[in-house]
PDB file of C-alpha atoms and ligand atoms in Angstrom:
ATOM      1  CA  UNK A   1     -14.828 -69.906 -37.070  1.00  0.00           C
ATOM      2  CA  UNK A   2     -18.526 -70.087 -36.225  1.00  0.00           C
ATOM      3  CA  UNK A   3     -17.770 -72.623 -33.482  1.00  0.00           C
ATOM      4  CA  UNK A   4     -14.974 -70.424 -32.083  1.00  0.00           C
ATOM      5  CA  UNK A   5     -17.356 -67.541 -32.051  1.00  0.00           C
ATOM      6  CA  UNK A   6     -19.960 -69.609 -30.178  1.00  0.00           C
ATOM      7  CA  UNK A   7     -17.476 -70.599 -27.468  1.00  0.00           C
ATOM      8  CA  UNK A   8     -16.183 -67.055 -27.206  1.00  0.00           C
ATOM      9  CA  UNK A   9     -19.699 -65.711 -26.736  1.00  0.00           C
ATOM     10  CA  UNK A  10     -20.564 -68.446 -24.261  1.00  0.00           C
ATOM     11  CA  UNK A  11     -17.417 -67.762 -22.213  1.00  0.00           C
ATOM     12  CA  UNK A  12     -18.163 -64.054 -22.263  1.00  0.00           C
ATOM     13  CA  UNK A  13     -21.732 -64.692 -21.063  1.00  0.00           C
ATOM     14  CA  UNK A  14     -20.496 -66.888 -18.191  1.00  0.00           C
ATOM     15  CA  UNK A  15     -17.926 -64.275 -17.204  1.00  0.00           C
ATOM     16  CA  UNK A  16     -20.546 -61.527 -17.202  1.00  0.00           C
ATOM     17  CA  UNK A  17     -22.779 -63.695 -15.023  1.00  0.00           C
ATOM     18  CA  UNK A  18     -19.919 -64.596 -12.661  1.00  0.00           C
ATOM     19  CA  UNK A  19     -18.877 -61.009 -12.021  1.00  0.00           C
ATOM     20  CA  UNK A  20     -22.220 -59.217 -11.728  1.00  0.00           C
ATOM     21  CA  UNK A  21     -23.288 -58.208  -8.243  1.00  0.00           C
ATOM     22  CA  UNK A  22     -26.137 -56.234  -6.685  1.00  0.00           C
ATOM     23  CA  UNK A  23     -25.451 -54.030  -3.692  1.00  0.00           C
ATOM     24  CA  UNK A  24     -28.102 -51.821  -2.081  1.00  0.00           C
ATOM     25  CA  UNK A  25     -30.244 -52.278  -5.180  1.00  0.00           C
ATOM     26  CA  UNK A  26     -27.412 -51.100  -7.462  1.00  0.00           C
ATOM     27  CA  UNK A  27     -26.498 -53.395 -10.325  1.00  0.00           C
ATOM     28  CA  UNK A  28     -22.724 -53.583 -10.764  1.00  0.00           C
ATOM     29  CA  UNK A  29     -21.136 -55.238 -13.800  1.00  0.00           C
ATOM     30  CA  UNK A  30     -18.229 -56.229 -11.559  1.00  0.00           C
ATOM     31  CA  UNK A  31     -17.592 -55.917  -7.808  1.00  0.00           C
ATOM     32  CA  UNK A  32     -14.887 -53.226  -7.916  1.00  0.00           C
ATOM     33  CA  UNK A  33     -15.742 -49.676  -6.867  1.00  0.00           C
ATOM     34  CA  UNK A  34     -13.774 -46.476  -6.571  1.00  0.00           C
ATOM     35  CA  UNK A  35     -13.396 -45.568  -2.868  1.00  0.00           C
ATOM     36  CA  UNK A  36     -14.329 -42.063  -1.801  1.00  0.00           C
ATOM     37  CA  UNK A  37     -11.518 -39.521  -1.598  1.00  0.00           C
ATOM     38  CA  UNK A  38      -9.390 -40.568  -4.576  1.00  0.00           C
ATOM     39  CA  UNK A  39      -9.957 -39.055  -8.040  1.00  0.00           C
ATOM     40  CA  UNK A  40     -13.488 -38.214  -6.943  1.00  0.00           C
ATOM     41  CA  UNK A  41     -13.709 -34.423  -7.228  1.00  0.00           C
ATOM     42  CA  UNK A  42     -14.508 -33.964 -10.894  1.00  0.00           C
ATOM     43  CA  UNK A  43     -16.607 -35.657 -13.506  1.00  0.00           C
ATOM     44  CA  UNK A  44     -13.536 -36.078 -15.671  1.00  0.00           C
ATOM     45  CA  UNK A  45     -11.498 -37.968 -13.086  1.00  0.00           C
ATOM     46  CA  UNK A  46     -14.479 -40.168 -12.239  1.00  0.00           C
ATOM     47  CA  UNK A  47     -14.958 -40.857 -15.956  1.00  0.00           C
ATOM     48  CA  UNK A  48     -11.313 -42.019 -16.129  1.00  0.00           C
ATOM     49  CA  UNK A  49     -12.043 -44.577 -13.425  1.00  0.00           C
ATOM     50  CA  UNK A  50     -15.266 -45.687 -15.131  1.00  0.00           C
ATOM     51  CA  UNK A  51     -13.398 -46.096 -18.431  1.00  0.00           C
ATOM     52  CA  UNK A  52     -10.760 -48.116 -16.567  1.00  0.00           C
ATOM     53  CA  UNK A  53     -13.459 -50.649 -15.622  1.00  0.00           C
ATOM     54  CA  UNK A  54     -14.806 -49.778 -12.157  1.00  0.00           C
ATOM     55  CA  UNK A  55     -18.215 -51.330 -11.466  1.00  0.00           C
ATOM     56  CA  UNK A  56     -19.310 -48.179  -9.576  1.00  0.00           C
ATOM     57  CA  UNK A  57     -17.709 -44.966  -8.330  1.00  0.00           C
ATOM     58  CA  UNK A  58     -17.949 -43.008  -5.084  1.00  0.00           C
ATOM     59  CA  UNK A  59     -17.226 -39.257  -5.134  1.00  0.00           C
ATOM     60  CA  UNK A  60     -15.068 -37.334  -2.689  1.00  0.00           C
ATOM     61  CA  UNK A  61     -17.253 -36.387   0.282  1.00  0.00           C
ATOM     62  CA  UNK A  62     -19.396 -33.310  -0.389  1.00  0.00           C
ATOM     63  CA  UNK A  63     -20.957 -30.983   2.153  1.00  0.00           C
ATOM     64  CA  UNK A  64     -23.495 -28.188   2.051  1.00  0.00           C
ATOM     65  CA  UNK A  65     -20.891 -25.415   1.693  1.00  0.00           C
ATOM     66  CA  UNK A  66     -17.546 -25.347  -0.143  1.00  0.00           C
ATOM     67  CA  UNK A  67     -14.506 -26.173   2.019  1.00  0.00           C
ATOM     68  CA  UNK A  68     -10.875 -25.397   1.249  1.00  0.00           C
ATOM     69  CA  UNK A  69      -9.528 -28.127   3.534  1.00  0.00           C
ATOM     70  CA  UNK A  70      -6.341 -28.119   5.625  1.00  0.00           C
ATOM     71  CA  UNK A  71      -3.027 -26.481   4.690  1.00  0.00           C
ATOM     72  CA  UNK A  72      -0.167 -28.642   3.323  1.00  0.00           C
ATOM     73  CA  UNK A  73       1.289 -31.132   3.931  1.00  0.00           C
ATOM     74  CA  UNK A  74      -1.901 -33.165   3.654  1.00  0.00           C
ATOM     75  CA  UNK A  75      -0.446 -36.522   2.552  1.00  0.00           C
ATOM     76  CA  UNK A  76       2.467 -38.540   3.934  1.00  0.00           C
ATOM     77  CA  UNK A  77       3.768 -41.784   2.499  1.00  0.00           C
ATOM     78  CA  UNK A  78       4.583 -44.376   5.184  1.00  0.00           C
ATOM     79  CA  UNK A  79       6.228 -47.810   4.873  1.00  0.00           C
ATOM     80  CA  UNK A  80       2.875 -49.508   4.662  1.00  0.00           C
ATOM     81  CA  UNK A  81       0.373 -47.065   3.224  1.00  0.00           C
ATOM     82  CA  UNK A  82      -0.702 -43.448   2.953  1.00  0.00           C
ATOM     83  CA  UNK A  83      -1.509 -41.110   5.790  1.00  0.00           C
ATOM     84  CA  UNK A  84      -3.761 -38.224   4.781  1.00  0.00           C
ATOM     85  CA  UNK A  85      -5.592 -35.317   6.302  1.00  0.00           C
ATOM     86  CA  UNK A  86      -7.035 -33.248   3.482  1.00  0.00           C
ATOM     87  CA  UNK A  87      -9.737 -31.714   5.651  1.00  0.00           C
ATOM     88  CA  UNK A  88     -12.646 -32.709   3.402  1.00  0.00           C
ATOM     89  CA  UNK A  89     -11.950 -30.121   0.690  1.00  0.00           C
ATOM     90  CA  UNK A  90     -14.868 -29.952  -1.738  1.00  0.00           C
ATOM     91  CA  UNK A  91     -16.734 -27.480  -3.911  1.00  0.00           C
ATOM     92  CA  UNK A  92     -20.042 -27.931  -2.067  1.00  0.00           C
ATOM     93  CA  UNK A  93     -22.766 -30.300  -3.208  1.00  0.00           C
ATOM     94  CA  UNK A  94     -24.510 -27.850  -5.564  1.00  0.00           C
ATOM     95  CA  UNK A  95     -21.355 -27.550  -7.673  1.00  0.00           C
ATOM     96  CA  UNK A  96     -21.495 -31.220  -8.503  1.00  0.00           C
ATOM     97  CA  UNK A  97     -24.722 -30.949 -10.466  1.00  0.00           C
ATOM     98  CA  UNK A  98     -23.109 -30.410 -13.874  1.00  0.00           C
ATOM     99  CA  UNK A  99     -20.571 -33.188 -13.308  1.00  0.00           C
ATOM    100  CA  UNK A 100     -23.398 -35.512 -12.371  1.00  0.00           C
ATOM    101  CA  UNK A 101     -25.207 -34.840 -15.630  1.00  0.00           C
ATOM    102  CA  UNK A 102     -22.167 -35.970 -17.624  1.00  0.00           C
ATOM    103  CA  UNK A 103     -21.593 -39.026 -15.461  1.00  0.00           C
ATOM    104  CA  UNK A 104     -25.179 -40.261 -15.649  1.00  0.00           C
ATOM    105  CA  UNK A 105     -24.627 -41.029 -19.329  1.00  0.00           C
ATOM    106  CA  UNK A 106     -22.085 -43.732 -18.508  1.00  0.00           C
ATOM    107  CA  UNK A 107     -24.744 -46.020 -16.995  1.00  0.00           C
ATOM    108  CA  UNK A 108     -22.316 -46.961 -14.190  1.00  0.00           C
ATOM    109  CA  UNK A 109     -23.754 -46.348 -10.687  1.00  0.00           C
ATOM    110  CA  UNK A 110     -22.608 -43.026  -9.220  1.00  0.00           C
ATOM    111  CA  UNK A 111     -22.563 -42.908  -5.439  1.00  0.00           C
ATOM    112  CA  UNK A 112     -22.318 -39.501  -3.829  1.00  0.00           C
ATOM    113  CA  UNK A 113     -20.384 -39.450  -0.574  1.00  0.00           C
ATOM    114  CA  UNK A 114     -21.699 -36.808   1.798  1.00  0.00           C
ATOM    115  CA  UNK A 115     -20.910 -35.376   5.233  1.00  0.00           C
ATOM    116  CA  UNK A 116     -22.652 -32.870   7.485  1.00  0.00           C
ATOM    117  CA  UNK A 117     -22.162 -30.907  10.701  1.00  0.00           C
ATOM    118  CA  UNK A 118     -25.675 -31.549  11.948  1.00  0.00           C
ATOM    119  CA  UNK A 119     -28.659 -33.762  11.355  1.00  0.00           C
ATOM    120  CA  UNK A 120     -30.330 -30.984   9.330  1.00  0.00           C
ATOM    121  CA  UNK A 121     -27.224 -30.553   7.182  1.00  0.00           C
ATOM    122  CA  UNK A 122     -26.993 -34.286   6.446  1.00  0.00           C
ATOM    123  CA  UNK A 123     -30.631 -34.262   5.332  1.00  0.00           C
ATOM    124  CA  UNK A 124     -30.166 -31.171   3.120  1.00  0.00           C
ATOM    125  CA  UNK A 125     -27.053 -32.556   1.406  1.00  0.00           C
ATOM    126  CA  UNK A 126     -28.716 -35.939   0.922  1.00  0.00           C
ATOM    127  CA  UNK A 127     -31.755 -34.282  -0.653  1.00  0.00           C
ATOM    128  CA  UNK A 128     -29.549 -32.287  -3.023  1.00  0.00           C
ATOM    129  CA  UNK A 129     -27.605 -35.446  -3.963  1.00  0.00           C
ATOM    130  CA  UNK A 130     -30.782 -37.414  -4.650  1.00  0.00           C
ATOM    131  CA  UNK A 131     -32.252 -34.586  -6.675  1.00  0.00           C
ATOM    132  CA  UNK A 132     -29.219 -34.377  -8.965  1.00  0.00           C
ATOM    133  CA  UNK A 133     -29.525 -38.077  -9.758  1.00  0.00           C
ATOM    134  CA  UNK A 134     -27.123 -39.886  -7.442  1.00  0.00           C
ATOM    135  CA  UNK A 135     -27.771 -43.624  -7.695  1.00  0.00           C
ATOM    136  CA  UNK A 136     -27.016 -43.928  -3.979  1.00  0.00           C
ATOM    137  CA  UNK A 137     -25.447 -41.896  -1.237  1.00  0.00           C
ATOM    138  CA  UNK A 138     -22.677 -42.966   1.103  1.00  0.00           C
ATOM    139  CA  UNK A 139     -22.737 -41.282   4.501  1.00  0.00           C
ATOM    140  CA  UNK A 140     -19.218 -40.395   5.585  1.00  0.00           C
ATOM    141  CA  UNK A 141     -19.688 -40.605   9.320  1.00  0.00           C
ATOM    142  CA  UNK A 142     -16.170 -41.880   9.776  1.00  0.00           C
ATOM    143  CA  UNK A 143     -13.512 -39.322   8.819  1.00  0.00           C
ATOM    144  CA  UNK A 144     -10.973 -39.822  11.625  1.00  0.00           C
ATOM    145  CA  UNK A 145      -9.957 -36.204  12.162  1.00  0.00           C
ATOM    146  CA  UNK A 146     -12.827 -33.799  11.474  1.00  0.00           C
ATOM    147  CA  UNK A 147     -14.453 -32.369  14.560  1.00  0.00           C
ATOM    148  CA  UNK A 148     -18.214 -32.869  14.856  1.00  0.00           C
ATOM    149  CA  UNK A 149     -18.767 -34.172  11.281  1.00  0.00           C
ATOM    150  CA  UNK A 150     -16.798 -37.413  11.093  1.00  0.00           C
ATOM    151  CA  UNK A 151     -16.036 -40.372  13.322  1.00  0.00           C
ATOM    152  CA  UNK A 152     -17.675 -38.646  16.305  1.00  0.00           C
ATOM    153  CA  UNK A 153     -20.952 -39.598  14.599  1.00  0.00           C
ATOM    154  CA  UNK A 154     -19.796 -43.051  13.540  1.00  0.00           C
ATOM    155  CA  UNK A 155     -18.757 -43.852  17.131  1.00  0.00           C
ATOM    156  CA  UNK A 156     -22.118 -42.908  18.593  1.00  0.00           C
ATOM    157  CA  UNK A 157     -24.869 -45.334  17.659  1.00  0.00           C
ATOM    158  CA  UNK A 158     -27.650 -43.066  18.986  1.00  0.00           C
ATOM    159  CA  UNK A 159     -26.531 -40.103  16.859  1.00  0.00           C
ATOM    160  CA  UNK A 160     -25.873 -42.355  13.860  1.00  0.00           C
ATOM    161  CA  UNK A 161     -29.322 -43.944  14.168  1.00  0.00           C
ATOM    162  CA  UNK A 162     -31.011 -40.533  14.110  1.00  0.00           C
ATOM    163  CA  UNK A 163     -29.047 -39.375  11.028  1.00  0.00           C
ATOM    164  CA  UNK A 164     -29.659 -42.577   9.058  1.00  0.00           C
ATOM    165  CA  UNK A 165     -33.369 -42.563   9.964  1.00  0.00           C
ATOM    166  CA  UNK A 166     -33.909 -38.949   8.916  1.00  0.00           C
ATOM    167  CA  UNK A 167     -31.877 -39.270   5.701  1.00  0.00           C
ATOM    168  CA  UNK A 168     -33.811 -42.416   4.774  1.00  0.00           C
ATOM    169  CA  UNK A 169     -37.070 -40.590   5.413  1.00  0.00           C
ATOM    170  CA  UNK A 170     -36.019 -37.638   3.235  1.00  0.00           C
ATOM    171  CA  UNK A 171     -34.868 -39.447   0.073  1.00  0.00           C
ATOM    172  CA  UNK A 172     -35.697 -42.560  -1.850  1.00  0.00           C
ATOM    173  CA  UNK A 173     -32.283 -43.536  -3.152  1.00  0.00           C
ATOM    174  CA  UNK A 174     -30.271 -46.229  -1.341  1.00  0.00           C
ATOM    175  CA  UNK A 175     -28.286 -45.105   1.697  1.00  0.00           C
ATOM    176  CA  UNK A 176     -24.899 -46.667   2.385  1.00  0.00           C
ATOM    177  CA  UNK A 177     -23.175 -46.013   5.713  1.00  0.00           C
ATOM    178  CA  UNK A 178     -19.362 -45.952   5.803  1.00  0.00           C
ATOM    179  CA  UNK A 179     -18.079 -47.025   9.200  1.00  0.00           C
ATOM    180  CA  UNK A 180     -14.958 -46.243  11.158  1.00  0.00           C
ATOM    181  CA  UNK A 181     -12.833 -49.070  12.567  1.00  0.00           C
ATOM    182  CA  UNK A 182     -11.855 -46.755  15.456  1.00  0.00           C
ATOM    183  CA  UNK A 183     -14.520 -48.213  17.763  1.00  0.00           C
ATOM    184  CA  UNK A 184     -14.672 -50.972  20.346  1.00  0.00           C
ATOM    185  CA  UNK A 185     -17.459 -52.896  18.641  1.00  0.00           C
ATOM    186  CA  UNK A 186     -17.995 -52.195  14.928  1.00  0.00           C
ATOM    187  CA  UNK A 187     -20.640 -54.951  14.635  1.00  0.00           C
ATOM    188  CA  UNK A 188     -22.842 -53.122  17.138  1.00  0.00           C
ATOM    189  CA  UNK A 189     -22.572 -49.844  15.173  1.00  0.00           C
ATOM    190  CA  UNK A 190     -23.339 -51.678  11.912  1.00  0.00           C
ATOM    191  CA  UNK A 191     -26.403 -53.262  13.511  1.00  0.00           C
ATOM    192  CA  UNK A 192     -27.636 -49.817  14.628  1.00  0.00           C
ATOM    193  CA  UNK A 193     -27.164 -48.441  11.095  1.00  0.00           C
ATOM    194  CA  UNK A 194     -29.046 -51.389   9.607  1.00  0.00           C
ATOM    195  CA  UNK A 195     -31.875 -51.026  12.111  1.00  0.00           C
ATOM    196  CA  UNK A 196     -32.137 -47.337  11.223  1.00  0.00           C
ATOM    197  CA  UNK A 197     -32.627 -48.287   7.566  1.00  0.00           C
ATOM    198  CA  UNK A 198     -29.162 -48.441   5.951  1.00  0.00           C
ATOM    199  CA  UNK A 199     -29.252 -50.341   2.650  1.00  0.00           C
ATOM    200  CA  UNK A 200     -25.580 -51.334   2.855  1.00  0.00           C
ATOM    201  CA  UNK A 201     -22.517 -50.833   5.045  1.00  0.00           C
ATOM    202  CA  UNK A 202     -19.080 -49.823   3.805  1.00  0.00           C
ATOM    203  CA  UNK A 203     -16.375 -51.205   6.076  1.00  0.00           C
ATOM    204  CA  UNK A 204     -13.933 -49.557   6.692  1.00  0.00           C
ATOM    205  CA  UNK A 205     -12.814 -45.912   6.525  1.00  0.00           C
ATOM    206  CA  UNK A 206      -9.212 -44.963   7.364  1.00  0.00           C
ATOM    207  CA  UNK A 207      -7.615 -45.427  10.768  1.00  0.00           C
ATOM    208  CA  UNK A 208      -6.587 -42.422  12.833  1.00  0.00           C
ATOM    209  CA  UNK A 209      -2.791 -42.251  12.755  1.00  0.00           C
ATOM    210  CA  UNK A 210       0.221 -39.942  12.978  1.00  0.00           C
ATOM    211  CA  UNK A 211       3.792 -39.517  11.690  1.00  0.00           C
ATOM    212  CA  UNK A 212       6.602 -37.444  13.254  1.00  0.00           C
ATOM    213  CA  UNK A 213       9.728 -36.182  11.503  1.00  0.00           C
ATOM    214  CA  UNK A 214      12.712 -37.235  13.649  1.00  0.00           C
ATOM    215  CA  UNK A 215      15.170 -34.389  12.876  1.00  0.00           C
ATOM    216  CA  UNK A 216      12.749 -31.574  13.579  1.00  0.00           C
ATOM    217  CA  UNK A 217      10.453 -33.408  16.009  1.00  0.00           C
ATOM    218  CA  UNK A 218       7.513 -32.051  14.014  1.00  0.00           C
ATOM    219  CA  UNK A 219       4.337 -33.938  13.202  1.00  0.00           C
ATOM    220  CA  UNK A 220       4.485 -34.441   9.421  1.00  0.00           C
ATOM    221  CA  UNK A 221       0.881 -33.587   8.616  1.00  0.00           C
ATOM    222  CA  UNK A 222      -0.164 -29.967   9.052  1.00  0.00           C
ATOM    223  CA  UNK A 223      -3.223 -31.316  10.878  1.00  0.00           C
ATOM    224  CA  UNK A 224      -0.978 -33.621  12.985  1.00  0.00           C
ATOM    225  CA  UNK A 225      -3.473 -36.530  12.747  1.00  0.00           C
ATOM    226  CA  UNK A 226      -4.698 -38.195   9.603  1.00  0.00           C
ATOM    227  CA  UNK A 227      -6.293 -41.329   8.215  1.00  0.00           C
ATOM    228  CA  UNK A 228      -4.093 -44.335   7.403  1.00  0.00           C
ATOM    229  CA  UNK A 229      -5.010 -46.316   4.278  1.00  0.00           C
ATOM    230  CA  UNK A 230      -3.382 -48.958   2.076  1.00  0.00           C
ATOM    231  CA  UNK A 231      -1.766 -52.366   2.772  1.00  0.00           C
ATOM    232  CA  UNK A 232      -1.335 -51.717   6.522  1.00  0.00           C
ATOM    233  CA  UNK A 233      -5.073 -51.646   7.131  1.00  0.00           C
ATOM    234  CA  UNK A 234      -6.155 -54.674   5.073  1.00  0.00           C
ATOM    235  CA  UNK A 235      -6.079 -57.166   7.980  1.00  0.00           C
ATOM    236  CA  UNK A 236      -8.085 -54.674  10.042  1.00  0.00           C
ATOM    237  CA  UNK A 237     -10.640 -54.384   7.217  1.00  0.00           C
ATOM    238  CA  UNK A 238     -10.868 -58.184   6.963  1.00  0.00           C
ATOM    239  CA  UNK A 239     -11.517 -58.508  10.714  1.00  0.00           C
ATOM    240  CA  UNK A 240     -14.113 -55.696  10.692  1.00  0.00           C
ATOM    241  CA  UNK A 241     -15.960 -57.145   7.674  1.00  0.00           C
ATOM    242  CA  UNK A 242     -15.914 -60.587   9.311  1.00  0.00           C
ATOM    243  CA  UNK A 243     -17.394 -59.153  12.536  1.00  0.00           C
ATOM    244  CA  UNK A 244     -20.003 -57.020  10.741  1.00  0.00           C
ATOM    245  CA  UNK A 245     -21.095 -59.914   8.476  1.00  0.00           C
ATOM    246  CA  UNK A 246     -22.191 -61.893  11.518  1.00  0.00           C
ATOM    247  CA  UNK A 247     -24.355 -59.075  12.846  1.00  0.00           C
ATOM    248  CA  UNK A 248     -26.290 -57.765   9.809  1.00  0.00           C
ATOM    249  CA  UNK A 249     -28.257 -58.940   6.764  1.00  0.00           C
ATOM    250  CA  UNK A 250     -27.727 -55.984   4.400  1.00  0.00           C
ATOM    251  CA  UNK A 251     -24.709 -56.232   2.078  1.00  0.00           C
ATOM    252  CA  UNK A 252     -21.218 -55.090   3.048  1.00  0.00           C
ATOM    253  CA  UNK A 253     -18.945 -53.141   0.738  1.00  0.00           C
ATOM    254  CA  UNK A 254     -15.383 -53.961   1.747  1.00  0.00           C
ATOM    255  CA  UNK A 255     -12.774 -51.210   1.792  1.00  0.00           C
ATOM    256  CA  UNK A 256      -9.199 -51.165   3.051  1.00  0.00           C
ATOM    257  CA  UNK A 257      -5.936 -52.087   1.394  1.00  0.00           C
ATOM    258  CA  UNK A 258      -7.206 -53.765  -1.765  1.00  0.00           C
ATOM    259  CA  UNK A 259      -4.417 -53.634  -4.348  1.00  0.00           C
ATOM    260  CA  UNK A 260      -4.827 -56.943  -6.195  1.00  0.00           C
ATOM    261  CA  UNK A 261      -7.381 -59.694  -6.816  1.00  0.00           C
ATOM    262  CA  UNK A 262      -6.236 -61.763  -3.836  1.00  0.00           C
ATOM    263  CA  UNK A 263      -6.966 -58.832  -1.493  1.00  0.00           C
ATOM    264  CA  UNK A 264     -10.407 -58.438  -3.074  1.00  0.00           C
ATOM    265  CA  UNK A 265     -11.193 -62.154  -2.687  1.00  0.00           C
ATOM    266  CA  UNK A 266     -10.028 -62.065   0.940  1.00  0.00           C
ATOM    267  CA  UNK A 267     -12.458 -59.245   1.775  1.00  0.00           C
ATOM    268  CA  UNK A 268     -15.259 -61.142   0.000  1.00  0.00           C
ATOM    269  CA  UNK A 269     -14.537 -64.366   1.867  1.00  0.00           C
ATOM    270  CA  UNK A 270     -14.886 -62.316   5.065  1.00  0.00           C
ATOM    271  CA  UNK A 271     -18.308 -61.135   3.875  1.00  0.00           C
ATOM    272  CA  UNK A 272     -18.022 -58.260   1.380  1.00  0.00           C
ATOM    273  CA  UNK A 273     -20.311 -58.303  -1.688  1.00  0.00           C
ATOM    274  CA  UNK A 274     -18.190 -55.677  -3.448  1.00  0.00           C
ATOM    275  CA  UNK A 275     -14.855 -53.973  -2.763  1.00  0.00           C
ATOM    276  CA  UNK A 276     -13.681 -50.395  -2.957  1.00  0.00           C
ATOM    277  CA  UNK A 277     -10.214 -49.475  -4.182  1.00  0.00           C
ATOM    278  CA  UNK A 278      -8.518 -46.198  -3.274  1.00  0.00           C
ATOM    279  CA  UNK A 279      -4.868 -45.989  -2.243  1.00  0.00           C
ATOM    280  CA  UNK A 280      -3.759 -48.631  -4.782  1.00  0.00           C
ATOM    281  CA  UNK A 281      -4.702 -46.219  -7.581  1.00  0.00           C
ATOM    282  CA  UNK A 282      -1.928 -43.875  -6.402  1.00  0.00           C
ATOM    283  CA  UNK A 283       0.627 -46.662  -6.887  1.00  0.00           C
ATOM    284  CA  UNK A 284      -0.808 -48.690  -9.765  1.00  0.00           C
ATOM    285  CA  UNK A 285      -2.988 -46.239 -11.676  1.00  0.00           C
ATOM    286  CA  UNK A 286      -6.640 -46.777 -12.678  1.00  0.00           C
ATOM    287  CA  UNK A 287      -5.605 -50.020 -14.477  1.00  0.00           C
ATOM    288  CA  UNK A 288      -5.904 -51.656 -11.065  1.00  0.00           C
ATOM    289  CA  UNK A 289      -9.674 -52.005 -11.643  1.00  0.00           C
ATOM    290  CA  UNK A 290      -9.358 -54.215 -14.708  1.00  0.00           C
ATOM    291  CA  UNK A 291      -6.517 -56.266 -13.234  1.00  0.00           C
ATOM    292  CA  UNK A 292      -8.437 -56.925 -10.005  1.00  0.00           C
ATOM    293  CA  UNK A 293     -11.602 -57.811 -11.960  1.00  0.00           C
ATOM    294  CA  UNK A 294      -9.729 -60.172 -14.293  1.00  0.00           C
ATOM    295  CA  UNK A 295      -8.082 -61.848 -11.293  1.00  0.00           C
ATOM    296  CA  UNK A 296     -11.407 -62.296  -9.480  1.00  0.00           C
ATOM    297  CA  UNK A 297     -12.929 -63.839 -12.598  1.00  0.00           C
ATOM    298  CA  UNK A 298     -10.011 -66.240 -13.088  1.00  0.00           C
ATOM    299  CA  UNK A 299     -10.297 -67.298  -9.421  1.00  0.00           C
ATOM    300  CA  UNK A 300     -14.059 -67.904  -9.676  1.00  0.00           C
ATOM    301  CA  UNK A 301     -13.567 -69.881 -12.871  1.00  0.00           C
ATOM    302  CA  UNK A 302     -10.702 -71.949 -11.462  1.00  0.00           C
ATOM    303  CA  UNK A 303     -12.640 -72.737  -8.266  1.00  0.00           C
ATOM    304  CA  UNK A 304     -15.848 -73.549 -10.139  1.00  0.00           C
ATOM    305  CA  UNK A 305     -17.978 -70.767  -8.642  1.00  0.00           C
ATOM    306  CA  UNK A 306     -20.859 -69.721 -10.899  1.00  0.00           C
ATOM    307  CA  UNK A 307     -21.231 -66.319  -9.290  1.00  0.00           C
ATOM    308  CA  UNK A 308     -19.870 -64.059  -6.581  1.00  0.00           C
ATOM    309  CA  UNK A 309     -22.679 -64.890  -4.167  1.00  0.00           C
ATOM    310  CA  UNK A 310     -21.256 -68.386  -3.717  1.00  0.00           C
ATOM    311  CA  UNK A 311     -18.047 -66.836  -2.429  1.00  0.00           C
ATOM    312  CA  UNK A 312     -19.264 -64.056  -0.128  1.00  0.00           C
ATOM    313  CA  UNK A 313     -18.718 -64.885   3.537  1.00  0.00           C
ATOM    314  CA  UNK A 314     -17.360 -68.368   2.851  1.00  0.00           C
ATOM    315  CA  UNK A 315     -14.699 -67.997   5.574  1.00  0.00           C
ATOM    316  CA  UNK A 316     -17.514 -68.185   8.136  1.00  0.00           C
ATOM    317  CA  UNK A 317     -17.967 -71.895   7.409  1.00  0.00           C
ATOM    318  CA  UNK A 318     -14.678 -72.681   9.117  1.00  0.00           C
TER     319      UNK A 318
HETATM  320  C1  LIG B 401     -10.308 -37.321   4.808  1.00  0.00           C
HETATM  321  C2  LIG B 401     -11.591 -37.829   4.887  1.00  0.00           C
HETATM  322  C3  LIG B 401     -11.779 -39.159   5.227  1.00  0.00           C
HETATM  323  O1  LIG B 401     -13.011 -39.721   5.331  1.00  0.00           O
HETATM  324  C4  LIG B 401     -10.695 -39.964   5.492  1.00  0.00           C
HETATM  325  O2  LIG B 401     -10.905 -41.236   5.817  1.00  0.00           O
HETATM  326  C5  LIG B 401      -9.423 -39.456   5.410  1.00  0.00           C
HETATM  327  C6  LIG B 401      -9.225 -38.128   5.068  1.00  0.00           C
HETATM  328  C7  LIG B 401     -10.069 -35.886   4.485  1.00  0.00           C
HETATM  329  O3  LIG B 401     -10.697 -35.296   3.596  1.00  0.00           O
HETATM  330  O4  LIG B 401      -9.202 -35.307   5.143  1.00  0.00           O
END
């Protein structure tokens, strides 16, 4: 019994060591994170994801003022993923203060996703987020269908540089920049963000897309255009992460189509130090976090890797 207990404890210690990762100064017990936009409005829904085993969570993007978002329909299911245009609905950053207080007790890193319509607004929202105890902020400069606040920034390295620089100057919590794949050269944009002071890069946000109903000839989303997520975008995420990895030294958080451990490993082999999961939660529930983590651990163990670091970016050796 005592011997069993020793081996159990030893295995547990090795597993804990294998799965731990540090991204932008944040210590994660495992490399899975909740992606922004899913279950991220309230403290309660974020707590569900934390209880399900996520190593960190990212909130729905918050702005300075409350926003109701677009009219319905805001989500369309396609053959290969979800198409959504919610219109960044959120209660405004100040309304997240109470939720934050509850979440801080969990000890799991809470990353506040923010957006802004101007440089000044980005700085104000970032300051509010830092003040309420966010462990890091993720700049959403990549929403594919919001005028002036989204991908227009993430496509323009000069504008992005200025925002990252000023936000970094204003707060002393880590700043993560979430990039859009809807650009000619994502590595160049990532390099600009890193040069401006970004502590990590999230690659990628959704891809601008559209669906049309054949009988009525109507675009299915009320906003016409939306962001495509899920299995369809995984190969795009892998390519973007691979490209970005070659151009920067700060860590990459992979995002795009992760639904099982193999997807997560693939993004890590391309260069991601952690992975975000979003759309898969809609199909598999929050249990996806523990199943992906268990699968990553079994893979590391089977392949003889002592930790995640040994795996990150390994595809570049070929
Ligand atoms: C929305 C925001 C995003 O950043 C995205 O990728 C897709 C949709 C939204 O709130 O509409």
